Coordinates of C-alpha atoms and ligand atoms in Angstrom, one line a residue:
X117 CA -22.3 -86.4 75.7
X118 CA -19.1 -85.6 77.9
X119 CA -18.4 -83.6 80.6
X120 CA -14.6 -83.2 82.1
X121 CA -13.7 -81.6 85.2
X122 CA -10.5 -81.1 85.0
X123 CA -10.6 -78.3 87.2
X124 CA -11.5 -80.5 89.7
X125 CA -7.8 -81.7 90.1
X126 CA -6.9 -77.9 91.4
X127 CA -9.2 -78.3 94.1
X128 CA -6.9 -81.8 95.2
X129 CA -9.7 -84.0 93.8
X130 CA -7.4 -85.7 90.8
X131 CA -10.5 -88.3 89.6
X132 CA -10.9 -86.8 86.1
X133 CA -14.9 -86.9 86.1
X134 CA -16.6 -87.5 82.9
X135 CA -19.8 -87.7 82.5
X136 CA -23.3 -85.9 81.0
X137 CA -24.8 -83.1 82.6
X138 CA -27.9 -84.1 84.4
X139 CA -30.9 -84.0 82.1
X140 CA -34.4 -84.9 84.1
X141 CA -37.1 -86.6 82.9
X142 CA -40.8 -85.6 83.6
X143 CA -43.8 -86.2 81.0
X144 CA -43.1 -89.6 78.6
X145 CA -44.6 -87.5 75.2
X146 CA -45.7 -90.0 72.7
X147 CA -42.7 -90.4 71.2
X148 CA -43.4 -93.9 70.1
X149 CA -45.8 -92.7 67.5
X150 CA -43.1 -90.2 65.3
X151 CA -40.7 -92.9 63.9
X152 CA -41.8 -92.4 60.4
X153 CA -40.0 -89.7 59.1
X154 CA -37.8 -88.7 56.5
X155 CA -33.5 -88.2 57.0
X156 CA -34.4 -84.3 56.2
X157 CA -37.5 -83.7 57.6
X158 CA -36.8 -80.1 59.2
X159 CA -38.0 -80.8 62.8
X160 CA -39.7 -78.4 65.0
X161 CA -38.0 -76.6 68.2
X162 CA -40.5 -76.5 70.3
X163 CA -41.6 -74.0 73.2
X164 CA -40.5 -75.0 76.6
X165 CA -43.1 -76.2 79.1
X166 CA -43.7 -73.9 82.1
X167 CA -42.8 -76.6 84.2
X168 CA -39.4 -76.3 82.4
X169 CA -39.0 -72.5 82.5
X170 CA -39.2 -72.4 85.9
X171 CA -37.2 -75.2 86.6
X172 CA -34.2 -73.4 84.4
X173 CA -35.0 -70.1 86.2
X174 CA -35.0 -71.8 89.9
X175 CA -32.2 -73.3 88.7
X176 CA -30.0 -70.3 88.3
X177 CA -30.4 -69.6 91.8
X178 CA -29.7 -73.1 92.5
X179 CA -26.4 -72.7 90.6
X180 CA -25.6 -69.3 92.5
X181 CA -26.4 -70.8 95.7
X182 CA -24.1 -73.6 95.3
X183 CA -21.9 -71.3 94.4
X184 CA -21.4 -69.0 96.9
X185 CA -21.5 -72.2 99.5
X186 CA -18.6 -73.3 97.8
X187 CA -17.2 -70.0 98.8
X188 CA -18.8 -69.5 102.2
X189 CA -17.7 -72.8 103.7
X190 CA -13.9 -72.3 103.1
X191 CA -13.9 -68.9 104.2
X192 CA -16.5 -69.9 107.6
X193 CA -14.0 -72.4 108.5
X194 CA -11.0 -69.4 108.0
X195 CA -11.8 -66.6 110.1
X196 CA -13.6 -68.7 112.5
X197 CA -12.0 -70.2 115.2
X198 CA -12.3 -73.8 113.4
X199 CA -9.9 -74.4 111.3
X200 CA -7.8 -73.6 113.8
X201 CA -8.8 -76.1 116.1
X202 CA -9.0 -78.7 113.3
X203 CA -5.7 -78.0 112.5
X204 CA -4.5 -78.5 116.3
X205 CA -6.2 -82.1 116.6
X206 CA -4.4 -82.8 113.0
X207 CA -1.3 -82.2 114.5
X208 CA -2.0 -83.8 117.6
X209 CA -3.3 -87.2 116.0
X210 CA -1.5 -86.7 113.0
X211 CA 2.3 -87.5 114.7
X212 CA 4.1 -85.9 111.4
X213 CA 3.3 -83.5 108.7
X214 CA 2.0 -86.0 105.8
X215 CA -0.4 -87.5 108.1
X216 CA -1.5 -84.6 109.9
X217 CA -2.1 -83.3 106.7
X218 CA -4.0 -86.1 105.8
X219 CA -6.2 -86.1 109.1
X220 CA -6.5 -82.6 108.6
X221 CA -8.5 -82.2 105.1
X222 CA -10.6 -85.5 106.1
X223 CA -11.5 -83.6 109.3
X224 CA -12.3 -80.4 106.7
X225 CA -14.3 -82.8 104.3
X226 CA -16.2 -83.9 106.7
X227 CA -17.1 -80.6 108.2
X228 CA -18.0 -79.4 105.1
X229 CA -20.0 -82.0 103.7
X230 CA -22.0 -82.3 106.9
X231 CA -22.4 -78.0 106.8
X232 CA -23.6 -78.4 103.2
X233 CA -26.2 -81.1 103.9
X234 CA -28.9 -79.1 104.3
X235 CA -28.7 -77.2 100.8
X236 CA -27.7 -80.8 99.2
X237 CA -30.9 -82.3 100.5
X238 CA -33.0 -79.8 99.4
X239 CA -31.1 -78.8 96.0
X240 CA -29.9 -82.1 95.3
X241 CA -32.8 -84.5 96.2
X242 CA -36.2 -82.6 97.2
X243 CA -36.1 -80.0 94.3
X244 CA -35.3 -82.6 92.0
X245 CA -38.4 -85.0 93.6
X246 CA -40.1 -82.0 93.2
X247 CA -39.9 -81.6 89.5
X248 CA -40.7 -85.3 88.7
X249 CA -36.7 -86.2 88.1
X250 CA -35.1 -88.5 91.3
X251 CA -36.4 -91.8 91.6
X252 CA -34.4 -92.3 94.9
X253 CA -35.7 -92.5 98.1
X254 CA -34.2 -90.3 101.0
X255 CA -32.2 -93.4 102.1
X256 CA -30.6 -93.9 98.8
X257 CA -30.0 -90.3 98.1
X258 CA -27.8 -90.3 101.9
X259 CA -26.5 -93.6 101.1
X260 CA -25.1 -92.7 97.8
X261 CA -23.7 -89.1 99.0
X262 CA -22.0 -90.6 101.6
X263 CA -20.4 -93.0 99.4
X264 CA -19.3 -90.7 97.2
X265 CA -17.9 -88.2 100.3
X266 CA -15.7 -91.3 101.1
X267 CA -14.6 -92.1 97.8
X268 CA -13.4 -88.4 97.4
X269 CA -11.6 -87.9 101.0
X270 CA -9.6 -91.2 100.3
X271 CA -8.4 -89.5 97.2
X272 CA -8.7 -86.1 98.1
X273 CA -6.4 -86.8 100.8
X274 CA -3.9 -88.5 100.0
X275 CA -3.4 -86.0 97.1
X276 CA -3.1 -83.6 99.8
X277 CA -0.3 -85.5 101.8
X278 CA 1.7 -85.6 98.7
X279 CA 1.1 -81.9 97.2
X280 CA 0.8 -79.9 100.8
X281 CA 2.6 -82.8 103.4
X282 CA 5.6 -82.6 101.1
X283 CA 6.0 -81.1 98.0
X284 CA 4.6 -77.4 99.7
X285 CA 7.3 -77.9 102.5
X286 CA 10.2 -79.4 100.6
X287 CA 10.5 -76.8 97.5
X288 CA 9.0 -73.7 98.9
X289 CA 9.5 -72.2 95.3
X290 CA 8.8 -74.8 93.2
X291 CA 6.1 -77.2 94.8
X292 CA 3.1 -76.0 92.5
X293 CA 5.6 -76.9 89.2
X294 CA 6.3 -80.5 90.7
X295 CA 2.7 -80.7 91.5
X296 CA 1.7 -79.5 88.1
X297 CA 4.0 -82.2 86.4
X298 CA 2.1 -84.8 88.3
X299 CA -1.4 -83.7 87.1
X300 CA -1.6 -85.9 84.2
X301 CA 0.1 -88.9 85.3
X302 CA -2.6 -88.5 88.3
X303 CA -5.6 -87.8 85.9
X304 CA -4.9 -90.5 83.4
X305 CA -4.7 -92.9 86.2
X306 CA -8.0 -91.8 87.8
X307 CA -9.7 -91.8 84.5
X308 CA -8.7 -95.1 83.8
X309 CA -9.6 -96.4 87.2
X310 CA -13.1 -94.7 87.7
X311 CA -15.3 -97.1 85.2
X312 CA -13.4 -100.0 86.7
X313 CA -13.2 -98.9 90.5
X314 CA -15.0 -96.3 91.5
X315 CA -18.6 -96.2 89.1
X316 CA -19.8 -99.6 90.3
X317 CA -19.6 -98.4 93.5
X318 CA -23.1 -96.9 93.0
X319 CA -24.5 -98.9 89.6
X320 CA -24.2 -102.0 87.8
X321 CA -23.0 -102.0 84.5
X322 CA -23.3 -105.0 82.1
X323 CA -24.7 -105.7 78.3
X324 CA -27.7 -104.3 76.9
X325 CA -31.4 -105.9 77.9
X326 CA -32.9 -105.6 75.2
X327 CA -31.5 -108.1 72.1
X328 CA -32.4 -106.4 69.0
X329 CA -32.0 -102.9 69.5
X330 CA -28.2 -104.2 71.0
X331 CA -27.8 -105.8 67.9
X332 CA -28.5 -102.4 65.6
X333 CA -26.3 -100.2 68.4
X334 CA -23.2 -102.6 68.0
X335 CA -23.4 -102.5 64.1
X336 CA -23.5 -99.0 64.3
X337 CA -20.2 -98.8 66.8
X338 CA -18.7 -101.7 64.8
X339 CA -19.3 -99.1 61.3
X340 CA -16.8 -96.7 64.2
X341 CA -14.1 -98.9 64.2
X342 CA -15.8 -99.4 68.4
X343 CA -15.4 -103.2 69.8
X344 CA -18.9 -104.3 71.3
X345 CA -17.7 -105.2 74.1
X346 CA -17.2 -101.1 74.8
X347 CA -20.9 -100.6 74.8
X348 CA -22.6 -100.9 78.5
X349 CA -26.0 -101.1 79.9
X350 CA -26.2 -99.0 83.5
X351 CA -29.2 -99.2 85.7
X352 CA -28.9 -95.4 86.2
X353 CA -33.2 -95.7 86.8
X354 CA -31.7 -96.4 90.3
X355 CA -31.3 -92.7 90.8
X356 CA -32.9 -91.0 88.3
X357 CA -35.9 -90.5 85.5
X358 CA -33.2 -88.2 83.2
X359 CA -32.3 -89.9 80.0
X360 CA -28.9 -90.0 79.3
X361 CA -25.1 -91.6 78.1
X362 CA -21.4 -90.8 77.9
X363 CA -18.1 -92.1 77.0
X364 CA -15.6 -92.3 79.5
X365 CA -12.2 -94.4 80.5
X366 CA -8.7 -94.7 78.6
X367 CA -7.2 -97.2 77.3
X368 CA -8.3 -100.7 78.3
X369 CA -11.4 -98.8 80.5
X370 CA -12.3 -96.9 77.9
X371 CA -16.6 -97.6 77.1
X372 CA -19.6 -95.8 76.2
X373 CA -22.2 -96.3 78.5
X374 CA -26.2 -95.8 77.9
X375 CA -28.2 -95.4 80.6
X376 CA -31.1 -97.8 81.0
X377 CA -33.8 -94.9 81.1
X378 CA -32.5 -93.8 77.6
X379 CA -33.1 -97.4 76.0
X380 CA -36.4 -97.4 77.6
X381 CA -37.5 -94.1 76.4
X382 CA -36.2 -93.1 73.3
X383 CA -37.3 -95.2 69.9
X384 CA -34.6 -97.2 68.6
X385 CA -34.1 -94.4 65.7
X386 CA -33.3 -91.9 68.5
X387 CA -31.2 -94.1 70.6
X388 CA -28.9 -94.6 68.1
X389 CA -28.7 -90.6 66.7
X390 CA -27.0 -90.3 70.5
X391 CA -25.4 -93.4 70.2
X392 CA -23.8 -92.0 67.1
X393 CA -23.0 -89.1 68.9
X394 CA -21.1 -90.8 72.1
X395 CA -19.3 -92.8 69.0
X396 CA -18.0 -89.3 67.8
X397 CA -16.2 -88.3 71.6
X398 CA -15.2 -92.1 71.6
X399 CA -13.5 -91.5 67.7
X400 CA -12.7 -88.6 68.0
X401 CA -10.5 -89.0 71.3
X402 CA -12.2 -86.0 73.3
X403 CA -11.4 -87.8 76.5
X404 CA -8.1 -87.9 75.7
X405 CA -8.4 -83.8 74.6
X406 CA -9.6 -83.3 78.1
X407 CA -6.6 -84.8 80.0
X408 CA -4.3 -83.4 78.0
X409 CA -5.7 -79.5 78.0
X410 CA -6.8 -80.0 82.3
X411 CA -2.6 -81.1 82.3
X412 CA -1.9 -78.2 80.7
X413 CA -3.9 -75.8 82.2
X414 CA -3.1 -76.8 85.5
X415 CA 0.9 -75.7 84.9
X416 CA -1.2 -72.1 84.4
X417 CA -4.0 -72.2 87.4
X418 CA -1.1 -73.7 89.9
X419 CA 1.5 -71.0 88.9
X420 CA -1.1 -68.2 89.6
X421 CA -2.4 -70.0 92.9
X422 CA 1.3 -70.0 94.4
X423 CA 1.7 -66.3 93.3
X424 CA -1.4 -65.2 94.5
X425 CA -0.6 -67.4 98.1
X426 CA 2.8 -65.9 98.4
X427 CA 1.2 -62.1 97.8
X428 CA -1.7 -62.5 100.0
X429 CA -0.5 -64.6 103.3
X430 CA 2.0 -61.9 104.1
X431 CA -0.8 -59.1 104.1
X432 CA -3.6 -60.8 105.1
X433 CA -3.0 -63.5 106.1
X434 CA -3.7 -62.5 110.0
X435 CA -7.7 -62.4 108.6
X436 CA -7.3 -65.8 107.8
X437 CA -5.4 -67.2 110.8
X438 CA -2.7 -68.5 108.3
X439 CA 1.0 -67.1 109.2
X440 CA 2.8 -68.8 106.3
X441 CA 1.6 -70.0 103.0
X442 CA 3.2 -73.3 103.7
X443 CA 0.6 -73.7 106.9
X444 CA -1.8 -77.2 107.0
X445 CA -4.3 -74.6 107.2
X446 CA -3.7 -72.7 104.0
X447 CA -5.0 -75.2 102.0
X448 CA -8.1 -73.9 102.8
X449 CA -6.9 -70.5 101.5
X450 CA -5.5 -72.4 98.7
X451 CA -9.5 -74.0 98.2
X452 CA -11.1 -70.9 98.5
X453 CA -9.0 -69.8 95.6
X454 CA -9.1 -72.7 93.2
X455 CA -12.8 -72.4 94.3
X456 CA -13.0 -68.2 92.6
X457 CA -10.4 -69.3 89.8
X458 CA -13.1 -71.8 88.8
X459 CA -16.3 -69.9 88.6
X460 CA -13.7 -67.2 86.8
X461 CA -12.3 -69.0 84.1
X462 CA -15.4 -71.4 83.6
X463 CA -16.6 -69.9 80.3
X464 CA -13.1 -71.0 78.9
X465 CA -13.4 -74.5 80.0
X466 CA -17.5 -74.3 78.9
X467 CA -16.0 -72.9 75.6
X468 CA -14.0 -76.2 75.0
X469 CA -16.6 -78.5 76.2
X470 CA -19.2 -76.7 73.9
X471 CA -16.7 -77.4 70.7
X472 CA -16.3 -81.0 71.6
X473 CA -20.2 -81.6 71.8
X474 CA -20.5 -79.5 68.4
X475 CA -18.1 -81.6 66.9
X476 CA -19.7 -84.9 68.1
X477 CA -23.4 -83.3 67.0
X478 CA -21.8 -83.6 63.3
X479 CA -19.8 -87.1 63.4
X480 CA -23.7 -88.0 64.5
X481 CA -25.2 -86.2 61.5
X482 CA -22.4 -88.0 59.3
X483 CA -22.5 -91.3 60.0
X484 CA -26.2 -92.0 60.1
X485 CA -26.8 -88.8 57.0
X486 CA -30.3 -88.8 59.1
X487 CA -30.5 -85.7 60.7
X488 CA -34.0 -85.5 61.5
X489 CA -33.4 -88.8 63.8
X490 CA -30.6 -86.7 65.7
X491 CA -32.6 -83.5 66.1
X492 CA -35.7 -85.4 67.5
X493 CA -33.3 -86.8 69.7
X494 CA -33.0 -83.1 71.4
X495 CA -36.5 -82.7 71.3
X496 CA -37.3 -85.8 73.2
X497 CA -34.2 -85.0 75.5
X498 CA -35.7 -81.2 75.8
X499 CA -38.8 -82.7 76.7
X500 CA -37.8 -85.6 79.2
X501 CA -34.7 -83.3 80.7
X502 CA -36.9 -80.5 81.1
X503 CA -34.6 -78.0 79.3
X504 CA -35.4 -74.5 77.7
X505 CA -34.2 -74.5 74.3
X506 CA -32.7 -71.4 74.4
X507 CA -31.1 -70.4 77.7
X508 CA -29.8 -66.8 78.2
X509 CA -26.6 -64.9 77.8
X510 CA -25.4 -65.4 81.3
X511 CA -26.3 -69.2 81.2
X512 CA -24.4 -69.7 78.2
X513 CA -21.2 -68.2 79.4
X514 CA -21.0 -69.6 83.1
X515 CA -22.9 -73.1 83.0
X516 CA -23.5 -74.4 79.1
X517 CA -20.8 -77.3 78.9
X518 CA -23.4 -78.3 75.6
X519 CA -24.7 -75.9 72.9
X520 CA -28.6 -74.9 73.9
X521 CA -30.5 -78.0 72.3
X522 CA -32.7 -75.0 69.9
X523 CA -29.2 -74.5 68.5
X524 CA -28.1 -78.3 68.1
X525 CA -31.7 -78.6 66.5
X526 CA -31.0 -76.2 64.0
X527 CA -27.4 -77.2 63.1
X528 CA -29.3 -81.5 62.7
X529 CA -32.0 -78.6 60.6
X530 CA -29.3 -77.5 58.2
X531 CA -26.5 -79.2 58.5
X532 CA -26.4 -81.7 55.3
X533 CA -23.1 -81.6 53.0
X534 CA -23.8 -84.7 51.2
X535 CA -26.9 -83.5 49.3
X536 CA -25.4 -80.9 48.2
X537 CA -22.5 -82.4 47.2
X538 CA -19.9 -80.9 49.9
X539 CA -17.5 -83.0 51.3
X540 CA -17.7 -84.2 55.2
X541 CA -15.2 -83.8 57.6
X542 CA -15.6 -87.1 59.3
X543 CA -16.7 -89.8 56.4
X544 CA -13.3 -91.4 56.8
X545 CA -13.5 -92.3 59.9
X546 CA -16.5 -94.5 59.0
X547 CA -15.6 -98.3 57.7
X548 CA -18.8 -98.7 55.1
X549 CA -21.7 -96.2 53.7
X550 CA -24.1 -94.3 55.8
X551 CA -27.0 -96.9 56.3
X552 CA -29.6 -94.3 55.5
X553 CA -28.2 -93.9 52.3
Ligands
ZN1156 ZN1 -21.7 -85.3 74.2

C-alpha cells in the first residue's frame, strides 16, 4: 500500500512521506487453517467486530480532534502574546533574518509539540494500547516522538530559512513561484534520502528471516521485472501489532518493504497477494506519480496561499499581531492556512490515492490470476487492523487514502478477465505466466 503526503511540503515539511496507513492488529483468527482454497472461491466480507466499530467510530473523533489541534495551536500562539515573544528572542538570538528565522520555527516546533503532548499520548499511544495495537512501552513511544520532532525541525527549518528568510523577503511578488519551482527538486531529494537516512533512525531493515517464504516472494518480484535486493524485512513489531508494507524511495532507494508482523501473521498465500500488490505501486511508478502531481499542485496551493496572505494581513492582520505578510511571524498565519487548505482539498488528494491503490488491487489480481488469495488478504487485514468494511460517506471523502476493504473484497470477488477471455491491462508487465495458471 502507499500513502504520499505531499501536502506535507506546504506546511515547510519537504520529506515526501510514503508509507501505509496504520492498520492494528488485535485477535490472531485461525488464519493458518484456510490455505486450501480455490483462485475463484468468492470469499466472504465479513461483519466487523464491535471491538472494531467502535474503534472506527472513536476514531472519527480522534481524527476531528487532531484536527482542530492542528488548527488551535497556530491560531493560540497568534493572538496570544507568544508568538510575539518567540519572535523577539528569534531576533535577538537569531543575529540576521535566515537564522532568526530558523530559531524562530524551531522555537514554534517545539512549543507545539510540547502543547500537543497530551492528546498525542493519549490518541497516539494509550488509545492505541487500549485497543490491543502498540506494542511500545511509554519510553519508546516518547523516545521515538521525539526523534521524529528532531528529524522534522532540522528539515522543517531550514526549509523555512530558505522559503521565508529569503525568498519571502527578496521577491515580495514572486517568492511562492520560486518556492514552488523548488518543490520537486526538494521532494525527490527527501524521498530518496528517507529509506536511506531518516527510516533507520527508528527500525532496522535487512533480508527476510524466514528462507523459504523469501525465496517464493523474490520469484514473485523477479516475474515484476523487481531486483531482490529491493525487498526488506523491518522489525516494525518494535512499535506495533498492525500488519502491514509499502514501497517507497526513488531511484537507487527505491524498495518495498514488509513488515515483520505481516510475515508472521499472514500465510505465505496471503503474503504474497500484498506482496503482488506493493509490486504493482513499485511497476507501476505511483511513487514517482506522487512527486510529480504534490510538484504540481504545489505551483496551485502556493499561488492561493500568497493571495490569500496578501488579502488578509492588511485587514486583519492586527487580530493576528502580524503587520506585514513578509513578518517571521506570519509563517504561522501561513501554517494555519496550509493547515485549512489541507483538510479542504483532502478528498482530492484521497481521490488520487484511492485510484493508485485500485490500480495496484488489479496488477495483484493479474499477476498471481488468484483472487481469492488477495481478497482473504483484506479479510485477514480487516480482522488484525481492526477495520469496518464499509466506512461512511464522510469517512470516505475526508480520510479513505484506500478503497473500504468490503469494496477491494468485492472487486478480488469479480474481478477475473482471463476466464472469460477479456484481455488484462497489466499482463505485459509480467516476464512469464501467472503461476496459478
Ligand atoms: Zn497500496
Amino acid at each position: 500500500m502507499l500513502r504520499i503526503e505531499c501536502g506535507n511540503y506546504l506546511r515547510l515539511m519537504v520529506v515526501g512521506y510514503l508509507g501505509m496507513q496504520g492498520f492494528g492488529s488485535q485477535v490472531m483468527a485461525d488464519h493458518q487453517s484456510m490455505t486450501d482454497y480455490s483462485p475463484l472461491e468468492i470469499v466472504e466480507i465479513r461483519e466487523p467486530s464491535r471491538r472494531a466499530i467502535a474503534f472506527y467510530q472513536g476514531g472519527q473523533w480522534v481524527w476531528a480532534g487532531s484536527q482542530l489541534l492542528s488548527i488551535l495551536i497556530p491560531l493560540c500562539l497568534l493572538i496570544t502574546p507568544i508568538g510575539q515573544k518567540l519572535e523577539a528572542l528569534a531576533w535577538r538570538y537569531g543575529h540576521g533574518r535566515v537564522r532568526s528565522v530558523i530559531l524562530f520555527v524551531m522555537m514554534v516546533m517545539i512549543a507545539s509539540f510540547l502543547m500537543r503532548l497530551p492528546w498525542s499520548y493519549w490518541a497516539g499511544h494509550v488509545r492505541l494500547r487500549d485497543y490491543g495495537l502498540s506494542n511500545q512501552s511509554f519510553a519508546a513511544w516518547l523516545g521515538d516522538s521525539v526523534k521524529s520532532l528532531a528529524v522534522m525541525v532540522v528539515i522543517q527549518s531550514v526549509v523555512a530559512g530558505v522559503v521565508w528568510g529569503i525568498l519571502v523577503e527578496r521577491l515580495p511578488q514572486s517568492w511562492w513561484l520560486w518556492t514552488a519551482c523548488l518543490t520537486t527538486p526538494f521532494l525527490v531529494a527527501g524521498i530518496f534520502l528517507t529509506p536511506l537516512v531518516i527510516d533507520p533512525l527508528f527500525n532496522q531493515f535487512g533480508a527476510m528471516q524466514n528462507q523459504a517464504l523469501e525465496a517464493e516472494i523474490l520469484a514473485l518480484a523477479s516475474r515484476a521485472g523487481v531486483e531482490g535486493s529491493r525487498v526488506f524485512e523491518v522489525d516494525k513489531s518494535r512499535q506495533t501489532k498492525a500488519v502491514n508494507a509499502y514501497v517507497t524511495g526513488l531511484f537507487g532507494s527505491k524498495r518495498i518493504v514488509l513488515w515483520d508482523t505481516l510475515l508472521n501473521t499472514l500465510p505465505p498465500r496471503e503474503v504474497k497477494a500484498v506482496v503482488a500488490h506493493e509490486l504493482g505501486h513499485y511497476v507501476l511508478g505511483h511513487v514517482r506519480w506522487g512527486v510529480l502531481m504534490g510538484g504540481i499542485s504545489s505551483f496551485g496551493g502556493l499561488f492561493l496561499l500568497a493571495r490569500v496572505l496578501g488579502w488578509l494581513v492588511p485587514r486583519a492582520g492586527q487580530i493576528f499581531h502580524v503587520a506585514e505578510a513578509s513578518n517571521v511571524s506570519a509563517i504561522l498565519l501561513a501554517v494555519l492556512l496550509i493547515t485549512l487548505g489541507e483538510i479542504l482539498f483532502s478528498p482530492v488528494s484521497n481521490l488520487v490515492s484511492r485510484t493508485m491503490e485500485h490500480e495496484a488491487d488489479r496488477f495483484a489480481i493479474e499477476m498471481t490470476h488468484d483472487p481469492a488469495s488477495v481478497a482473504h488478504a483484506f479479510s485477514i487485514l480487516q480482522t488484525e487492523n481492526l477495520s469496518v468494511p464499509f466506512p461512511g460517506l464522510f469517512y470516505r471523502l475526508w480520510r479513505a487514502t484506500h478503497p473500504g476493504i468490503g469494496q477491494r473484497i468485492e472487486f478480488a470477488n469479480t474481478y477475473r478477465p482471463w476466464v472469460s477471455g477479456n484481455s488484462e491491462v497489466y499482463q505485459d508487465r509480467f516476464q512469464s505466466k501467472s503461476m496459478a495458471d
